N, CA and C of each residue as an Amber inpcrd file, in Angstrom:
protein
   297
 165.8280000 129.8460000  44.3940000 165.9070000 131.2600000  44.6570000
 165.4070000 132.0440000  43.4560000 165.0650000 133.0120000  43.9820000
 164.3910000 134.1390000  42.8700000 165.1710000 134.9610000  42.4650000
 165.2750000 135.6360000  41.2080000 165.8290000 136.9490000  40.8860000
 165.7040000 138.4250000  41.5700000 164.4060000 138.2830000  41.7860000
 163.5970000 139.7740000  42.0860000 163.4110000 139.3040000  43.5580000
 164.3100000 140.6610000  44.5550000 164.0520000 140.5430000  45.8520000
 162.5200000 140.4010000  46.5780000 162.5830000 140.0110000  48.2170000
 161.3590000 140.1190000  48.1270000 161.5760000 141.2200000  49.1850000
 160.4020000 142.1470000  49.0730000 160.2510000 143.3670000  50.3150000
 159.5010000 142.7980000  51.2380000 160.5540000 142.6590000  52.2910000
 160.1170000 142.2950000  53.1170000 158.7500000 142.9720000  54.3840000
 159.3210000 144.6420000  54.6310000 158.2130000 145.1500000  55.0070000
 156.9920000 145.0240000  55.2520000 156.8340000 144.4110000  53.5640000
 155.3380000 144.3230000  53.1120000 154.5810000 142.6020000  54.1870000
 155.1410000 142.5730000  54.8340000 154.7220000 141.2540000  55.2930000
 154.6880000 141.5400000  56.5020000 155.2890000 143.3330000  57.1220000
 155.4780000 143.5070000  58.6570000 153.9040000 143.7530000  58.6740000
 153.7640000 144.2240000  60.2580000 152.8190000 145.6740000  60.7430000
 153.3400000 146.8950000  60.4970000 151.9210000 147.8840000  60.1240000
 152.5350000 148.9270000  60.3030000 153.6100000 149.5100000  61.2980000
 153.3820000 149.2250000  62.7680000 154.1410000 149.7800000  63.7620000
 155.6060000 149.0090000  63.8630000 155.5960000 147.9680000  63.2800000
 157.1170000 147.2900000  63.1500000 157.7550000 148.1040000  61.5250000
 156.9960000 148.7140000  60.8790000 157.5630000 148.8480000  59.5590000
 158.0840000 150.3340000  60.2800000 157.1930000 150.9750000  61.0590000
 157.5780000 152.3330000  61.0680000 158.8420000 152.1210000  62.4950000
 159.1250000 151.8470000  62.9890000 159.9830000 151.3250000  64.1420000
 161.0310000 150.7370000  63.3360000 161.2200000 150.5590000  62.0570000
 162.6360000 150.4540000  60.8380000 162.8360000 151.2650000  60.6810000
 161.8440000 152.1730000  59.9490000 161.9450000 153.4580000  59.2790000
 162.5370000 154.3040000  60.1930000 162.0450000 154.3530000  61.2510000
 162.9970000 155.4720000  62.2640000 163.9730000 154.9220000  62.5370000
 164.6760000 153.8300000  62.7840000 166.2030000 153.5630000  63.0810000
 166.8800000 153.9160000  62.0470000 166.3950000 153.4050000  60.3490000
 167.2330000 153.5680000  59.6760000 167.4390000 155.2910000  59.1870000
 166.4740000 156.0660000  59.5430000 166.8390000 157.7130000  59.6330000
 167.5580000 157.7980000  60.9980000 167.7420000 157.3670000  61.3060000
 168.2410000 157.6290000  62.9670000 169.6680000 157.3120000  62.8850000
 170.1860000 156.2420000  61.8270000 171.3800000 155.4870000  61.2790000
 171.7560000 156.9270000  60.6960000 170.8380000 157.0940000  59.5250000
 171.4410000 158.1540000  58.7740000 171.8110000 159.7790000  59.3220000
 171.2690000 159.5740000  60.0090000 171.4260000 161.3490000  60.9100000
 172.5440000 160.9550000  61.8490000 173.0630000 160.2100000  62.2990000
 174.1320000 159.7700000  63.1290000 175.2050000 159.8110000  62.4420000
 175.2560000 158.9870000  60.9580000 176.5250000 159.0660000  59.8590000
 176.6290000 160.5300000  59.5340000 175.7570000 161.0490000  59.2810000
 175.3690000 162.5720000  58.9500000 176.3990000 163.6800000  59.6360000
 176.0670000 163.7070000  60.5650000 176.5460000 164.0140000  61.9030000
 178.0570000 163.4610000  62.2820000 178.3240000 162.3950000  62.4160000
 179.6270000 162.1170000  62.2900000 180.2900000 162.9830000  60.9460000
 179.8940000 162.7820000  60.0970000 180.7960000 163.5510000  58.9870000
 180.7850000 164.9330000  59.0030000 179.9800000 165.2210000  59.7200000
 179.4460000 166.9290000  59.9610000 181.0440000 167.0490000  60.7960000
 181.1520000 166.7820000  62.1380000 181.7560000 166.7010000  63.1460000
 183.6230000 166.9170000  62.3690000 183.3520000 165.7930000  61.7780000
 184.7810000 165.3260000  61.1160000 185.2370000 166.6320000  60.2760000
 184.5550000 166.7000000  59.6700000 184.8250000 168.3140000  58.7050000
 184.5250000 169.3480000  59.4050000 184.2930000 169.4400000  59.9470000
 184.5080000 170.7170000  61.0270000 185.7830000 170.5190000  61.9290000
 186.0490000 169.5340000  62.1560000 187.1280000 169.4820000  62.8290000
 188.6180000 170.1880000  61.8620000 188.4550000 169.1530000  60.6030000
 189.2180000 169.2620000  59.8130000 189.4230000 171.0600000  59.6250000
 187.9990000 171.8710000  59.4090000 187.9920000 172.9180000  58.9710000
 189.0850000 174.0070000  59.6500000 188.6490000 173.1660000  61.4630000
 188.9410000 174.4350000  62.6470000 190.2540000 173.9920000  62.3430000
 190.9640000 173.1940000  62.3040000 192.3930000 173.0480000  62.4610000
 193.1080000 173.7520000  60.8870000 192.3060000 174.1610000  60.0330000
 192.7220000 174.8190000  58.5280000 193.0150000 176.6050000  59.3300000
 191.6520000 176.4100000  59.9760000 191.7340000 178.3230000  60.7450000
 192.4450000 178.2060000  61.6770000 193.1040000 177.6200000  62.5500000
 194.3440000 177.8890000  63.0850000 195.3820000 177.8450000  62.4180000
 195.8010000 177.3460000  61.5380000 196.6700000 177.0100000  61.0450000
 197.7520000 177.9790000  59.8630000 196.6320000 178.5960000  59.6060000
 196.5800000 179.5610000  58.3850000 196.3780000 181.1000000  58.7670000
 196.9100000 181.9680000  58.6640000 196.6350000 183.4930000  59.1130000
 195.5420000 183.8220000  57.6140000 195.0030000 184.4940000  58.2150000
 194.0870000 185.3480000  57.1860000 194.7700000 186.2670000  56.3520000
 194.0910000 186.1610000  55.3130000 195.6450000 187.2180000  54.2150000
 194.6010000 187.7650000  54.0620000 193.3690000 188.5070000  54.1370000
 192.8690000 189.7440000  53.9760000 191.5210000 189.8960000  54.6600000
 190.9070000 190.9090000  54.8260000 189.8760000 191.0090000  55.9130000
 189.0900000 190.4370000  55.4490000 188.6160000 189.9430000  54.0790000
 186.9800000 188.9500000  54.0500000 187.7170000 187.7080000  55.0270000
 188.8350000 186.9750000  54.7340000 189.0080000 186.1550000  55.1900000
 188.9320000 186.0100000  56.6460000 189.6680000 187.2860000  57.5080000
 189.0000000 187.4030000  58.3720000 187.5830000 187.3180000  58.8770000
 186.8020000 187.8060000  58.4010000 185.7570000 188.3140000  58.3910000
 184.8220000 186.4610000  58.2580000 185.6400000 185.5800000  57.6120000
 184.6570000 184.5190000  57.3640000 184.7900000 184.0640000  58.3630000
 186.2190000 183.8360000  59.6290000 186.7080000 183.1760000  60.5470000
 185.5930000 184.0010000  61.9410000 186.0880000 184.9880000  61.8200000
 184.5940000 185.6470000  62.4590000 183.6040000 184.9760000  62.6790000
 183.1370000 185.0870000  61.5640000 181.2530000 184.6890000  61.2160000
 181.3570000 182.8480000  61.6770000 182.5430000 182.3800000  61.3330000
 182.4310000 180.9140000  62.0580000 182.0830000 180.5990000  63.3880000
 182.7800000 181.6010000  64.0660000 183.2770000 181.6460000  65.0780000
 182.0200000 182.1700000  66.2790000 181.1930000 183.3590000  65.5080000
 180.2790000 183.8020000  66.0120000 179.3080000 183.1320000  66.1460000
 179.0090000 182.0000000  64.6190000 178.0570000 181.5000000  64.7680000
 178.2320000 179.9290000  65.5810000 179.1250000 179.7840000  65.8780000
 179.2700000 178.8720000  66.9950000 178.7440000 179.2920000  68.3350000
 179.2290000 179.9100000  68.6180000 178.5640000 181.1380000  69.8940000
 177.1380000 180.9990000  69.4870000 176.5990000 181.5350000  68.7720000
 175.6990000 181.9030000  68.5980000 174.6480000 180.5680000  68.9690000
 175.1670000 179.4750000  68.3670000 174.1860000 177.9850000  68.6830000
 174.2900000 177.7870000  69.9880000 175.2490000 177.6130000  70.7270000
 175.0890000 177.4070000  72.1000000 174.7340000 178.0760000  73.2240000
 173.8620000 179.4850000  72.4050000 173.2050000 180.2530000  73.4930000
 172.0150000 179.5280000  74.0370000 171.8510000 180.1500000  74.7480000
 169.8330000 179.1620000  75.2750000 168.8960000 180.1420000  74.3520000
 168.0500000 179.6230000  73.9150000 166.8220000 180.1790000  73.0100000
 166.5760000 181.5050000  73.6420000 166.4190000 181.7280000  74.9750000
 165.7770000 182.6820000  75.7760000 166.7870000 183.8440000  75.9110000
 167.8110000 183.5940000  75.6290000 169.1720000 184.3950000  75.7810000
 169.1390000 185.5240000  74.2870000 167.8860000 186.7220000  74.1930000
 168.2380000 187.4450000  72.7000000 168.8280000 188.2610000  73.2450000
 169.1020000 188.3700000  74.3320000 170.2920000 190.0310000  74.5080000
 171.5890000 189.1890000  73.3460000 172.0710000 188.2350000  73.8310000
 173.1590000 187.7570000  73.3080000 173.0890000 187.6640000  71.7750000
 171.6910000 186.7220000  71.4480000 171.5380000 186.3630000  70.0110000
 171.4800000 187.7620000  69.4870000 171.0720000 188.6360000  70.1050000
 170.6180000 190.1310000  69.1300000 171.9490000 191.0740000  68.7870000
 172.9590000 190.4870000  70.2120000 174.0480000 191.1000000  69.7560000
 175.1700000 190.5400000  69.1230000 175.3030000 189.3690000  68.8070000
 175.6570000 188.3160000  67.8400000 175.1630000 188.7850000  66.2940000
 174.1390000 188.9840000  66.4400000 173.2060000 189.4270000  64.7380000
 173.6370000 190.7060000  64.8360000 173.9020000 191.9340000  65.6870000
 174.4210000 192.7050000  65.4630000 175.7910000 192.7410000  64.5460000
 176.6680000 192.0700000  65.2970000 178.1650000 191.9490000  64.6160000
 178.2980000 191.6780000  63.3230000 177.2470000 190.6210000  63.1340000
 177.4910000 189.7860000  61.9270000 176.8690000 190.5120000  60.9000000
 175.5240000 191.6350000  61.1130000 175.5050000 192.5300000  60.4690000
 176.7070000 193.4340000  60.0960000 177.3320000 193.9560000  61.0330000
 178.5700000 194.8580000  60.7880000 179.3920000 194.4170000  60.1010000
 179.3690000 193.4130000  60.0980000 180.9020000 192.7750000  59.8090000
 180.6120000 192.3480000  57.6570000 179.3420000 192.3340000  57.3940000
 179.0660000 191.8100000  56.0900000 178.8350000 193.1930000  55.7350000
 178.1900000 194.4150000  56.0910000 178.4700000 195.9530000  55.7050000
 179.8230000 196.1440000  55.6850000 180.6410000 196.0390000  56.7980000
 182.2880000 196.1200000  56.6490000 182.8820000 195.4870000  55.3650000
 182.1690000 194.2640000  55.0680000 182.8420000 193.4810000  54.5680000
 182.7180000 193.8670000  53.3480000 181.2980000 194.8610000  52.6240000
 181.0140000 194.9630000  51.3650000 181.3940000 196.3220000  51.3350000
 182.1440000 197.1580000  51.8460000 182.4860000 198.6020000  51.7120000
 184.1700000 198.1770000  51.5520000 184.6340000 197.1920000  51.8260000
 185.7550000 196.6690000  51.1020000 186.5240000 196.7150000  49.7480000
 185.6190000 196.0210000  49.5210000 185.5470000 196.3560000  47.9750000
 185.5250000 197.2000000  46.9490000
C-alpha cells in the first residue's frame, strides 16, 4: 500500500465523473436543507414561546412571518408579493422612527 491516495476520478469518464459531482452536491444541499429545516423549527417554537418585549421584536416576528408568506406565493401572484413588500416596508420605517 501507498501513502498518497489515489484519485480515483482521474481514471473515470468525464460523464461518470460529473454524475459524482452532482450526487455529492445533491448530498450536500439535502444535509443543507435538513439543518435549514431543523433550525427553523427550533426558531418557530423560540417565537411561540416567548412574548415580544418590545416592538422591534415584534416587528422581527412579523418580517418572519411575512416572509414565509411571502415564499409560498406563486411568482405570478405581485398583487400579493407587492403587498407583502408593502408591509415590510412599513414596518422597517415604523421600526426606525422608534428609536
Amino acid at each position: 500500500m501507498t501513502e498518497i491516495p489515489i484519485e480515483l476520478d482521474k481514471h473515470r469518464g468525464m460523464a461518470a465523473q460529473k454524475a459524482t459531482d452532482i450526487r455529492r452536491v445533491l448530498a450536500d444541499v439535502e444535509a443543507n436543507a435538513k439543518l435549514l429545516r431543523d433550525k427553523q423549527g427550533v426558531l418557530e417554537i423560540q417565537l411561540l414561546a416567548v412574548p415580544a418585549a418590545s416592538w422591534s421584536e415584534a416587528v422581527a416576528k412579523a418580517r418572519y412571518v411575512l416572509n414565509l408568506y411571502s415564499a409560498s406565493l406563486a411568482p405570478s401572484d405581485t398583487h400579493h408579493r407587492d403587498l407583502v413588500a408593502a408591509v415590510l416596508a412599513d414596518l422597517t420605517r415604523l421600526a426606525g422612527e422608534e428609536t
